[in-house]
């Protein structure tokens, strides 16, 4: 990725340009110390003077009123705030009419910023005051006051907090009074510019110490640049939060959100005082010290999938290269490319007006359809369909271009969704809520309606990243997520009435990805790279989960690495310095998943015998129990030395009825309530009581016996025997109540138990014979 710079031969302004701002993706306003506001049209390359300001107004900062969010119509910004050196800010219309001038600060007003909703304006000045104003320019509050000039200010993603500079310090102050203020020393020189992105919640700062830095919203340093030759005068996030731009004297730099640099350009601009990204995130404009306005397009973005590499060579041209046979295809577009995604044998490209869908089998005939709104901010792909996010909503389309659905929930903000907070599989869409970050909304992809009975997935902590598994049946769909403590959890997506368990898989997980061909999960855990070959093991037999993992040292990937993709058995990791590292994992677990999904149990056992690895046998054991194939489970458990489990499986074979067997399989997986329910539904009350006695669930055993008026004496006898073994006295009031005047007769109890077992055998054999009769007829 790099910047393609365009600079006019002669500057349009006579003095330094102090600020720039985009109205649409093709129109820009610039303000200069020559008191002119100039409009630039990039389509026609025309420039026109909008207004000449009075001679005593020297503009410092400009910010367009935000476009209305979530409306279908692409309304363009109609007015902007301009701060100036005379202590005023001015509300100016698009046509250049000064609607209102407000006395705001003593000394220059150094920055002014609308919040995301357009309901409030924050201004900061040389007098060290931070003030909040209404939309019409009425003073609402003085947020803070300090002894040093405040050079830059930014709103938090939810418009509830304000970040501002105080010399070498950065301060985050919530709007609520008495809320905790966060303050830390950020630079060794005065901080000149800050920016806070609403999508990734990261902060940029630039200072006179010639460095730029990336912080999280808690003030933790994520990236610290090398010192440049000159102070860094401007920084700005791209709207989607994936990249940012840095400006200095004759220097323009394009960087990844983790801090490393994609490209460095040295245009003849003087200091770049202000950088503004266009609305679609494809180009930047810089306000230059020598009167120029520098424009730069982001080109040479790359997308890779298997043997294909796609490169954006120009604004409207892509090059596709097949590395197997070196075949090269050129794709031409009518409008400029805004977003693209290559996955699942399809390339999806959104331009400013249309969406193109290419199949990797045929690059010549794309499927083209018009977009409802121009600026697509995110494309996600699954095997059967893909998802587009724009300012108006979330839309699912098939690869044939057919509109499928549009999931919605109250208070949805599409402008802050990214690949970590939205996940797509063949049948499900998962979206993390921004208003309450402990909640995940789950939708049916085919209808766009909430899944199941509309229950939300709710967690005890804030969730950072979510990912749906890609293969298998809809009913078995799982979602993995990382919370703010960096713990990795997994849970089922289908939620009907009963509360689904959310089970912890690992700790200190920084990034995760599901394999695209089978349900294998990988993650970077502290200093280890971990692969969960069969994450569903936690639902079946948690004891053997450690045996189903593959781990290797990941300290070579340095701090904050990120998993880019997991295709087949290749995992691609982006290191903190921007380099890509490939990891190959064993191909055998994927083959095992394939055999098991096709119920080829003999082939699966044969594969495990060939590979001779404990992880394979452990995965097979868990898969077999999940599929209720206890014969294969017995072989697999024997291979990993779990003798107690082999004996338990053997004991199941002697059980008289299939309901009993089913209940014991459920108990084996730890689903005791379900096991009890199966027995009670089949009328096997004694067996339900007996499993509770075996598990020492004394309260429940007595409760069932009393409820069904049977075997109360049996429960009391076993309880008495249990207490005698440990030399204890009965203290439970219910047991004391029912034991009054009751003599335990073990002979009688044993006879009753024998009778129950005989009854169950007879029932089982009679149902079997009636089945056979039905088959003969």
XYZ file of C-alpha atoms in Angstrom:
777
model
C 0.000 0.000 0.000
C 1.321 3.464 -0.812
C 0.247 7.066 -1.452
C -0.026 8.518 -4.947
C 0.615 12.247 -4.506
C -0.807 15.035 -6.646
C 0.344 18.622 -6.157
C -0.359 21.655 -8.371
C 2.587 23.517 -9.899
C 1.447 26.816 -8.418
C -0.267 27.137 -5.037
C -3.845 28.498 -5.013
C -3.259 30.310 -1.706
C -0.757 33.124 -1.139
C -0.128 32.249 2.525
C 0.089 29.030 4.539
C -2.986 26.779 4.435
C -4.135 26.115 7.999
C -7.033 23.674 7.584
C -8.911 21.518 5.075
C -12.214 19.575 5.137
C -14.160 17.325 2.739
C -17.850 17.796 1.972
C -18.168 14.797 -0.360
C -15.589 12.329 -1.643
C -14.857 14.709 -4.538
C -15.155 18.160 -2.971
C -12.862 19.876 -0.481
C -12.730 23.275 1.257
C -9.406 24.841 2.290
C -8.730 27.883 4.499
C -5.581 29.972 4.519
C -3.892 32.900 6.217
C -4.643 34.891 3.038
C -8.253 34.983 4.441
C -9.643 32.971 1.504
C -11.857 29.886 1.683
C -11.366 27.922 -1.539
C -13.510 25.063 -2.883
C -11.738 22.257 -4.793
C -13.644 19.986 -7.181
C -11.540 16.889 -7.845
C -13.687 15.602 -10.718
C -13.249 18.717 -12.837
C -9.973 19.912 -11.207
C -11.610 23.324 -10.703
C -10.992 25.627 -7.758
C -13.188 28.560 -6.787
C -13.077 31.121 -4.016
C -16.105 30.723 -1.780
C -15.556 33.716 0.472
C -12.875 36.197 1.471
C -12.902 36.570 5.234
C -12.300 39.958 6.948
C -8.623 40.853 7.307
C -8.606 40.352 11.077
C -9.767 36.695 10.833
C -6.947 34.192 10.489
C -8.506 30.701 10.257
C -6.975 27.915 12.396
C -9.290 24.892 12.305
C -12.267 23.745 10.213
C -14.729 20.908 10.851
C -17.809 20.083 8.781
C -21.084 19.410 10.539
C -21.502 15.588 10.507
C -23.826 14.006 7.982
C -27.034 12.623 9.421
C -26.332 9.059 10.496
C -28.417 6.067 9.534
C -30.588 7.795 6.925
C -30.980 6.294 3.492
C -30.360 9.580 1.679
C -26.697 10.527 1.278
C -26.996 14.053 2.584
C -23.865 16.113 2.245
C -22.495 18.416 4.899
C -24.201 21.814 4.700
C -22.225 23.921 7.175
C -18.934 23.983 9.030
C -17.347 25.517 12.095
C -14.257 27.664 11.557
C -12.089 28.683 14.503
C -9.884 31.742 14.236
C -7.087 33.685 15.907
C -9.366 36.480 17.180
C -10.910 34.268 19.894
C -14.091 33.532 17.921
C -15.569 30.561 16.147
C -17.762 31.053 13.091
C -20.611 28.875 11.819
C -20.395 29.154 8.034
C -22.747 27.713 5.413
C -21.604 25.745 2.384
C -22.074 28.836 0.216
C -19.726 30.870 2.419
C -22.286 32.887 4.394
C -21.189 33.470 8.004
C -24.315 32.401 9.929
C -22.955 33.219 13.369
C -19.736 34.399 15.045
C -19.305 33.596 18.727
C -16.797 35.094 21.181
C -15.357 31.897 22.646
C -11.863 32.295 24.104
C -9.257 34.854 25.148
C -6.599 34.476 22.479
C -6.867 32.157 19.494
C -9.398 29.312 19.293
C -6.971 26.499 18.404
C -9.448 23.715 17.554
C -13.168 23.068 17.195
C -14.846 19.671 16.764
C -18.483 18.533 16.330
C -19.420 15.332 18.135
C -20.556 12.322 16.063
C -24.270 13.113 16.381
C -23.815 16.823 15.617
C -25.504 17.787 18.897
C -22.494 19.483 20.522
C -19.337 21.369 19.606
C -16.130 21.435 21.662
C -13.639 24.318 21.328
C -10.200 24.747 22.906
C -7.995 27.811 23.010
C -4.785 29.526 23.988
C -6.425 30.449 27.309
C -6.365 26.750 28.316
C -10.157 26.451 28.415
C -12.221 23.574 27.000
C -15.809 24.632 26.278
C -18.871 22.700 25.096
C -21.377 24.540 22.860
C -24.801 23.655 21.505
C -25.501 23.131 17.806
C -26.556 26.780 17.489
C -23.482 28.157 19.265
C -24.854 28.617 22.805
C -22.390 27.904 25.637
C -23.390 24.758 27.517
C -20.482 24.274 29.907
C -16.845 24.936 30.589
C -15.484 21.396 30.750
C -12.006 22.231 32.063
C -9.464 24.991 32.494
C -5.680 24.841 32.734
C -2.645 27.099 32.583
C -1.274 26.024 29.184
C -2.741 26.383 25.672
C -4.749 23.415 24.426
C -3.585 22.678 20.887
C -5.890 19.822 19.900
C -9.099 18.082 20.952
C -11.084 14.949 19.938
C -14.408 13.363 20.944
C -14.594 9.805 22.293
C -16.421 7.214 20.135
C -19.668 7.516 22.133
C -19.475 11.364 22.361
C -19.428 10.974 26.165
C -15.741 11.857 26.657
C -13.332 14.484 25.349
C -9.595 14.008 24.775
C -7.405 17.113 24.865
C -3.750 18.101 25.173
C -2.069 19.814 28.132
C 1.567 20.479 27.279
C 3.217 17.031 27.271
C 0.151 15.400 28.852
C -2.974 13.857 27.365
C -6.228 14.110 29.306
C -9.510 12.219 28.790
C -12.362 13.942 30.602
C -15.914 12.523 30.651
C -18.779 15.010 30.242
C -20.450 13.731 33.430
C -19.382 15.709 36.477
C -17.460 13.755 39.162
C -16.487 11.036 36.677
C -12.874 9.838 36.782
C -10.445 11.847 34.643
C -7.633 9.941 32.928
C -4.326 11.792 32.524
C -0.888 10.595 31.459
C 2.433 11.916 30.152
C 2.429 11.079 26.450
C 5.398 12.915 24.863
C 8.692 14.568 25.752
C 7.674 17.710 23.847
C 4.464 19.719 23.539
C 1.664 17.646 21.941
C 0.429 19.347 18.763
C -2.315 17.019 17.428
C -4.566 14.213 18.644
C -7.186 12.019 16.972
C -9.504 9.365 18.418
C -11.109 6.797 16.122
C -14.693 5.690 16.718
C -14.314 2.259 15.092
C -11.189 0.858 16.772
C -11.278 3.127 19.890
C -7.561 3.964 19.481
C -5.886 7.338 20.044
C -3.165 9.035 17.959
C -0.902 11.747 19.284
C 1.855 13.816 17.658
C 4.328 16.133 19.292
C 7.289 18.467 19.126
C 9.497 15.559 20.227
C 9.214 14.502 16.518
C 7.323 11.285 17.358
C 3.827 9.980 16.783
C 2.276 7.413 19.123
C -0.733 5.060 19.208
C -2.602 4.556 22.513
C -5.632 2.579 23.597
C -8.477 4.379 25.388
C -6.993 3.452 28.799
C -3.790 5.365 28.036
C -1.639 2.290 27.356
C 1.068 2.805 24.741
C 0.640 0.494 21.724
C 3.183 2.049 19.354
C 5.966 4.609 19.672
C 7.579 5.843 16.449
C 11.244 6.593 15.869
C 12.062 10.337 16.109
C 11.621 12.191 12.800
C 13.745 15.131 11.629
C 10.994 17.673 12.339
C 8.049 17.979 14.756
C 4.962 15.997 13.728
C 2.352 18.647 12.932
C -0.662 16.514 11.995
C -2.156 13.027 12.417
C -5.523 11.669 11.242
C -7.325 8.315 11.308
C -8.973 6.931 8.179
C -12.750 6.598 8.793
C -12.621 2.765 9.075
C -9.774 2.882 11.614
C -7.521 0.488 9.668
C -4.889 3.074 8.634
C -3.804 6.601 9.563
C -1.782 9.434 8.032
C 1.022 11.447 9.604
C 2.209 14.879 8.398
C 5.442 16.741 9.121
C 7.797 19.140 7.285
C 7.927 17.931 3.619
C 6.789 14.533 4.914
C 3.622 12.485 4.510
C 3.427 8.986 5.963
C 0.793 6.235 5.686
C 0.652 3.819 8.628
C -1.241 0.728 9.753
C -3.423 1.035 12.886
C -0.782 -0.908 14.850
C 1.758 1.807 14.015
C 4.119 0.394 11.397
C 4.555 2.405 8.217
C 3.245 1.414 4.760
C 4.728 4.318 2.842
C 6.749 7.491 3.233
C 6.434 10.354 0.759
C 8.521 13.551 0.626
C 6.385 16.126 -1.224
C 7.514 19.748 -1.450
C 4.861 21.114 0.893
C 6.513 22.747 3.887
C 4.886 21.645 7.136
C 1.559 19.816 6.747
C -0.595 21.471 9.424
C -3.788 19.539 8.944
C -4.756 16.223 7.328
C -8.325 15.317 6.352
C -9.518 11.926 5.037
C -12.237 11.798 2.408
C -15.515 10.241 3.537
C -14.852 6.943 1.713
C -11.314 6.642 3.124
C -9.617 6.439 -0.301
C -7.731 9.753 -0.289
C -6.305 12.430 1.968
C -5.809 16.166 1.696
C -3.107 18.051 3.555
C -2.944 21.766 4.444
C 0.592 22.857 3.584
C 2.820 25.614 4.919
C 3.758 26.872 1.441
C 0.195 27.597 0.314
C -0.383 24.259 -1.433
C -3.063 21.688 -0.746
C -1.579 18.223 -1.219
C -3.827 15.351 -2.357
C -2.830 11.706 -1.955
C -4.653 8.538 -3.052
C -4.216 5.222 -1.288
C -3.165 2.709 -3.979
C -1.484 -0.711 -4.234
C -3.638 -2.328 -1.595
C -3.284 -6.108 -1.745
C -5.690 -8.970 -1.121
C -4.563 -12.612 -1.107
C -6.443 -15.901 -1.059
C -4.893 -19.303 -1.823
C -3.086 -18.880 -5.183
C -4.600 -15.489 -6.106
C -3.212 -12.045 -5.435
C -5.253 -8.948 -6.258
C -3.627 -5.488 -6.307
C -5.308 -2.101 -6.677
C -2.913 -0.519 -9.200
C -4.882 2.689 -9.893
C -8.055 4.248 -8.538
C -10.203 2.297 -11.035
C -7.962 -0.643 -11.959
C -7.110 -3.932 -10.298
C -4.587 -6.549 -11.297
C -5.265 -10.226 -10.536
C -2.378 -12.637 -10.520
C -2.587 -16.413 -10.295
C 0.772 -17.448 -8.811
C 0.413 -21.064 -9.996
C 0.605 -20.258 -13.721
C 1.565 -16.546 -13.591
C -1.627 -15.602 -15.440
C -2.451 -11.897 -15.066
C -5.906 -10.326 -15.503
C -6.727 -6.609 -15.450
C -10.066 -5.540 -13.986
C -11.344 -2.101 -15.004
C -14.068 -0.263 -13.077
C -16.284 2.660 -14.007
C -15.844 4.463 -10.660
C -13.101 4.489 -8.061
C -12.705 1.406 -5.866
C -13.587 1.989 -2.203
C -13.499 -1.466 -0.569
C -12.708 -5.003 -1.680
C -12.577 -8.498 -0.210
C -11.151 -11.753 -1.611
C -12.306 -14.997 0.006
C -14.357 -18.162 -0.600
C -13.417 -18.223 -4.342
C -14.969 -14.769 -4.930
C -13.709 -11.211 -5.182
C -16.243 -8.596 -4.030
C -15.437 -4.989 -4.978
C -17.492 -1.939 -4.033
C -17.032 1.282 -5.971
C -18.714 4.605 -5.181
C -21.942 3.515 -6.934
C -21.848 -0.224 -7.681
C -20.838 -3.601 -6.334
C -18.926 -6.098 -8.517
C -18.775 -9.833 -7.751
C -16.091 -11.859 -9.548
C -15.638 -15.622 -9.400
C -12.014 -16.791 -9.267
C -12.916 -19.264 -12.045
C -13.863 -16.466 -14.444
C -12.549 -12.899 -14.175
C -14.157 -11.656 -17.402
C -17.836 -11.554 -16.475
C -18.494 -9.972 -13.082
C -21.940 -9.694 -11.640
C -22.767 -6.001 -11.107
C -25.530 -4.383 -9.067
C -26.163 -0.823 -7.852
C -25.596 0.123 -4.225
C -28.230 1.823 -2.097
C -25.674 4.184 -0.608
C -22.209 5.018 -1.870
C -19.729 4.476 0.907
C -19.300 0.813 1.871
C -17.226 0.610 5.045
C -16.975 -3.191 5.447
C -17.278 -6.359 3.327
C -17.422 -9.800 4.951
C -17.649 -13.084 3.056
C -18.934 -16.551 3.869
C -19.161 -19.581 1.612
C -22.735 -18.917 0.413
C -23.115 -15.140 0.655
C -21.461 -11.854 1.602
C -22.303 -8.875 3.769
C -21.961 -5.138 3.048
C -22.010 -2.415 5.698
C -22.636 1.219 4.776
C -24.003 4.341 6.476
C -27.573 3.126 5.972
C -27.441 -0.436 7.259
C -26.182 -4.007 6.924
C -27.086 -5.930 3.754
C -26.619 -9.587 2.817
C -26.326 -10.612 -0.827
C -25.814 -13.963 -2.526
C -22.880 -14.306 -4.948
C -25.498 -14.151 -7.736
C -26.269 -10.595 -6.606
C -29.652 -11.433 -5.039
C -30.535 -9.392 -1.950
C -31.113 -11.769 0.992
C -31.778 -9.773 4.153
C -30.910 -6.716 6.217
C -30.512 -7.385 9.968
C -31.448 -4.480 12.246
C -31.628 -3.780 15.963
C -32.616 -0.650 17.948
C -29.861 1.957 18.181
C -27.646 0.239 15.575
C -24.697 2.392 14.443
C -23.226 1.007 11.243
C -20.453 3.625 11.077
C -18.514 1.938 13.908
C -18.722 -1.707 12.803
C -15.560 -3.553 11.765
C -14.353 -7.127 11.188
C -13.853 -7.657 14.944
C -17.413 -6.647 15.868
C -19.380 -8.307 13.039
C -19.110 -11.970 12.046
C -20.783 -13.921 9.238
C -21.321 -17.635 8.594
C -23.544 -19.507 6.111
C -26.623 -19.220 8.313
C -25.895 -16.640 11.024
C -24.898 -12.988 11.433
C -23.450 -11.892 14.797
C -23.078 -8.204 15.718
C -21.554 -6.812 18.904
C -23.601 -3.990 20.380
C -21.814 -0.673 20.930
C -24.277 0.760 23.442
C -23.854 -2.258 25.758
C -20.610 -4.017 24.919
C -21.553 -7.123 26.942
C -24.219 -8.067 24.376
C -24.033 -9.858 21.020
C -27.030 -9.753 18.658
C -27.581 -12.970 16.648
C -29.573 -12.970 13.388
C -30.713 -15.579 10.918
C -28.872 -14.763 7.680
C -31.760 -15.910 5.449
C -34.458 -13.716 7.042
C -32.539 -11.019 8.960
C -34.699 -11.800 12.022
C -33.224 -12.505 15.497
C -32.240 -16.144 15.971
C -34.262 -18.626 18.019
C -36.627 -16.964 20.479
C -34.879 -13.617 20.068
C -32.711 -13.996 23.171
C -29.502 -11.966 23.116
C -26.156 -13.446 23.964
C -25.057 -11.658 27.100
C -21.695 -11.935 28.895
C -20.485 -10.673 32.277
C -17.668 -8.516 30.790
C -17.261 -6.214 27.782
C -16.582 -8.169 24.576
C -13.751 -7.110 22.256
C -13.821 -9.510 19.303
C -16.296 -12.075 17.969
C -16.029 -14.906 15.399
C -18.548 -17.502 14.151
C -17.395 -20.947 13.061
C -17.817 -21.569 9.327
C -18.711 -25.247 8.856
C -21.102 -27.886 10.156
C -24.835 -27.888 10.816
C -26.831 -24.788 11.719
C -27.900 -26.313 15.053
C -24.255 -26.838 16.029
C -23.149 -23.288 15.119
C -20.736 -21.900 17.706
C -19.431 -18.404 18.373
C -16.057 -17.673 19.948
C -15.309 -14.307 21.534
C -12.602 -12.514 23.493
C -13.611 -10.287 26.410
C -11.814 -7.308 27.900
C -9.837 -9.552 30.310
C -8.458 -11.283 27.178
C -10.275 -14.532 28.038
C -11.517 -16.664 25.131
C -15.032 -18.115 25.423
C -17.171 -20.359 23.238
C -20.926 -20.816 23.250
C -23.741 -22.121 21.089
C -25.579 -19.713 18.786
C -28.981 -21.461 18.961
C -30.675 -20.216 22.135
C -34.144 -21.656 22.782
C -35.382 -20.857 26.275
C -32.677 -22.679 28.218
C -29.599 -20.693 29.118
C -26.704 -21.880 26.970
C -23.415 -22.354 28.743
C -20.640 -19.890 27.946
C -17.447 -21.872 28.477
C -13.929 -20.501 28.814
C -11.422 -21.969 26.339
C -8.270 -19.999 27.171
C -6.750 -16.945 28.854
C -4.630 -14.018 27.593
C -5.836 -14.487 23.985
C -5.069 -11.428 21.831
C -6.439 -12.502 18.450
C -8.380 -15.487 17.040
C -9.555 -17.012 13.737
C -11.667 -19.979 12.606
C -10.451 -22.187 9.772
C -12.472 -21.742 6.559
C -12.680 -25.470 5.740
C -13.499 -27.045 9.135
C -14.234 -25.964 12.697
C -10.684 -25.605 13.971
C -9.902 -22.474 16.006
C -6.521 -20.796 16.392
C -5.389 -17.946 18.613
C -2.330 -16.130 19.911
C -2.148 -16.680 23.650
C 0.382 -14.603 25.573
C 3.650 -16.077 24.222
C 2.085 -19.145 22.580
C 0.337 -19.887 19.312
C -2.504 -22.289 20.156
C -4.763 -24.371 17.895
C -7.961 -25.899 19.293
C -8.419 -28.839 16.903
C -11.915 -29.584 18.249
C -13.231 -26.722 20.442
C -16.546 -28.571 21.032
C -14.592 -30.898 23.354
C -15.566 -28.500 26.177
C -19.208 -29.599 25.751
C -18.366 -33.297 25.632
C -15.434 -34.072 27.940
C -13.601 -31.078 29.346
C -10.910 -33.286 30.950
C -9.371 -34.159 27.593
C -9.433 -30.580 26.174
C -5.667 -30.052 26.851
C -4.962 -33.227 24.836
C -6.796 -31.817 21.770
C -4.606 -28.683 21.567
C -1.533 -27.891 19.506
C 0.809 -25.279 20.980
C 4.031 -23.665 19.843
C 6.163 -20.764 21.004
C 5.073 -17.404 19.556
C 7.660 -15.100 21.130
C 9.288 -14.706 17.685
C 6.236 -12.715 16.499
C 7.117 -9.854 18.906
C 4.508 -7.690 20.677
C 0.871 -7.434 19.492
C 0.874 -9.820 16.488
C -2.440 -10.296 14.664
C -3.918 -13.309 12.816
C -4.792 -12.179 9.287
C -6.297 -15.402 7.911
C -6.671 -19.152 8.479
C -7.168 -20.843 5.096
C -6.890 -24.654 4.875
C -3.955 -25.507 7.112
C -2.142 -22.167 6.580
C -2.300 -19.466 9.242
C -1.042 -15.984 8.285
C 0.158 -13.733 11.102
C 1.002 -10.029 10.824
C 3.837 -9.094 13.188
C 4.035 -5.727 14.960
C 6.587 -4.496 12.394
C 4.160 -5.234 9.515
C 5.866 -8.379 8.189
C 3.720 -11.426 7.369
C 4.585 -14.864 8.769
C 3.053 -18.137 7.558
C 2.461 -21.075 9.925
C 1.499 -24.503 8.637
C -0.453 -26.764 10.965
C -1.010 -30.511 10.599
C -3.489 -31.360 7.791
C -4.703 -34.509 9.585
C -7.233 -32.936 12.030
C -9.049 -31.343 9.056
C -9.259 -34.780 7.361
C -10.569 -36.227 10.648
C -13.287 -33.527 10.774
C -14.262 -34.468 7.216
C -14.520 -38.213 8.006
C -16.568 -37.587 11.148
C -18.994 -35.196 9.411
C -19.600 -37.969 6.836
C -19.908 -40.608 9.652
C -16.936 -42.586 8.286
C -15.901 -43.849 11.723
C -13.773 -46.754 10.498
C -11.783 -44.407 8.227
C -11.353 -42.012 11.154
C -9.940 -44.780 13.384
C -7.664 -45.922 10.547
C -6.361 -42.347 10.114
C -5.595 -42.027 13.844
C -3.755 -45.362 13.811
C -1.695 -44.149 10.856
C -0.820 -40.738 12.378
C -0.128 -42.131 15.899
C -0.691 -38.788 17.672
C -2.413 -38.330 21.010
C -4.143 -35.123 19.845
C -5.849 -37.018 17.010
C -7.106 -39.779 19.308
C -8.345 -37.206 21.847
C -10.234 -35.301 19.103
C -11.741 -38.558 17.810
C -12.849 -39.532 21.346
C -14.662 -36.204 21.805
C -16.177 -36.309 18.292
C -17.433 -39.864 18.829
C -19.094 -39.028 22.159
C -20.685 -35.925 20.592
C -22.098 -38.143 17.807
C -23.126 -40.863 20.328
C -20.858 -43.467 18.675
C -19.602 -45.187 21.826
C -17.784 -48.024 19.997
C -15.378 -45.562 18.367
C -15.191 -43.552 21.610
C -14.082 -46.696 23.461
C -11.232 -47.333 20.969
C -10.124 -43.664 21.116
C -10.206 -43.419 24.931
C -8.222 -46.660 25.194
C -5.576 -45.169 22.838
C -5.061 -42.112 25.107
C -4.999 -44.208 28.291
C -8.301 -43.007 29.811
C -9.059 -46.423 31.346
C -11.797 -45.220 33.733
C -13.770 -43.838 30.779
C -13.317 -47.079 28.807
C -14.751 -49.028 31.761
C -17.694 -46.620 32.062
C -18.453 -46.998 28.325
C -18.289 -50.786 28.758
C -20.746 -50.628 31.649
C -23.182 -48.737 29.391
C -23.374 -51.702 27.016
C -25.025 -53.798 29.736
C -27.838 -51.297 30.327
C -31.215 -52.807 29.359
C -32.949 -49.916 27.557
C -31.867 -47.380 24.982
C -33.170 -44.544 27.201
C -30.820 -45.611 29.985
C -27.926 -45.766 27.532
C -28.802 -42.312 26.229
C -28.984 -40.910 29.762
C -25.577 -42.349 30.659
C -24.024 -40.903 27.479
C -25.425 -37.491 28.505
C -24.030 -37.968 32.007
C -20.669 -38.858 30.489
C -20.704 -35.409 28.819
C -21.686 -33.766 32.113
C -25.310 -33.021 31.090
C -26.914 -34.394 34.263
C -30.204 -32.481 34.044
C -30.756 -33.652 30.464
C -29.964 -37.242 31.456
C -32.544 -37.068 34.248
C -35.118 -35.575 31.863
C -34.616 -38.422 29.334
C -35.256 -41.033 32.059
C -38.303 -39.264 33.502
C -39.861 -38.832 30.043
C -39.410 -42.571 29.461
C -41.093 -43.302 32.829
C -37.885 -44.682 34.386
C -38.320 -42.867 37.705
C -36.174 -45.255 39.772
C -33.253 -44.920 37.312
C -33.532 -41.085 37.532
C -33.436 -41.326 41.338
C -30.498 -43.756 41.191
C -28.294 -41.452 39.050
C -28.830 -38.660 41.610
C -27.900 -41.047 44.442
C -24.754 -42.111 42.557
C -23.792 -38.433 42.149
C -24.633 -37.671 45.829
C -27.362 -35.214 44.750
C -29.300 -36.183 47.895
C -31.761 -33.269 47.838
C -32.812 -33.973 44.242
C -33.036 -37.761 44.808
C -35.451 -37.291 47.741
C -37.388 -34.623 45.854
C -38.026 -37.045 42.930
C -38.934 -39.916 45.247
C -41.481 -37.785 47.120
C -42.865 -36.227 43.934
C -43.469 -39.597 42.230
C -44.384 -41.348 45.572
C -41.945 -44.196 45.025
C -38.597 -45.434 46.439
C -38.516 -42.972 49.357
C -37.215 -45.836 51.542
C -34.517 -46.619 48.925
C -33.215 -43.032 49.031
C -33.263 -42.991 52.858
C -31.431 -46.354 52.991
C -28.636 -45.176 50.688
C -28.369 -41.875 52.611
C -28.069 -43.793 55.913
C -25.391 -46.072 54.472
C -23.496 -43.006 53.150
C -23.538 -41.290 56.568
C -22.487 -44.472 58.401
C -19.502 -44.855 56.077
C -18.251 -41.390 57.083
C -19.367 -41.666 60.725
C -21.683 -38.634 60.479
C -25.088 -37.787 61.957
C -28.095 -36.732 59.832
C -28.619 -32.944 59.903
C -30.837 -32.410 56.834
C -34.353 -31.499 58.065
C -36.183 -33.139 55.144
C -34.337 -36.420 55.615
C -35.024 -36.348 59.387
C -38.721 -35.726 58.651
C -39.123 -38.719 56.283
C -36.855 -41.037 58.306
C -39.069 -40.802 61.425
C -40.186 -44.280 62.438
C -38.831 -45.897 59.274
C -36.836 -49.116 59.551
C -34.449 -49.802 56.683
C -34.937 -53.316 55.249
C -32.160 -53.895 52.711
C -33.624 -57.251 51.535
C -36.904 -55.546 50.658
C -35.077 -52.648 48.919
C -32.901 -54.996 46.851
C -35.993 -56.919 45.741
C -37.639 -53.637 44.682
C -34.550 -52.615 42.701
C -34.436 -56.040 40.961
C -38.090 -55.647 40.060
C -37.418 -52.177 38.508
C -34.544 -53.553 36.392
C -36.652 -56.537 35.228
C -39.499 -54.176 34.344
C -37.121 -52.021 32.273
C -35.763 -55.106 30.428
C -39.269 -56.332 29.634
C -40.263 -52.882 28.356
C -37.183 -52.719 26.184
C -37.681 -56.205 24.694
C -41.425 -55.645 24.078
C -40.739 -52.356 22.247
C -38.032 -54.124 20.198
C -40.362 -57.013 19.246
C -43.173 -54.608 18.248
C -40.641 -52.761 16.084
C -39.638 -56.032 14.388
C -43.301 -56.905 13.843
C -43.856 -53.538 12.167
C -40.870 -54.144 9.912
C -42.185 -57.605 8.831
C -45.597 -56.175 7.966
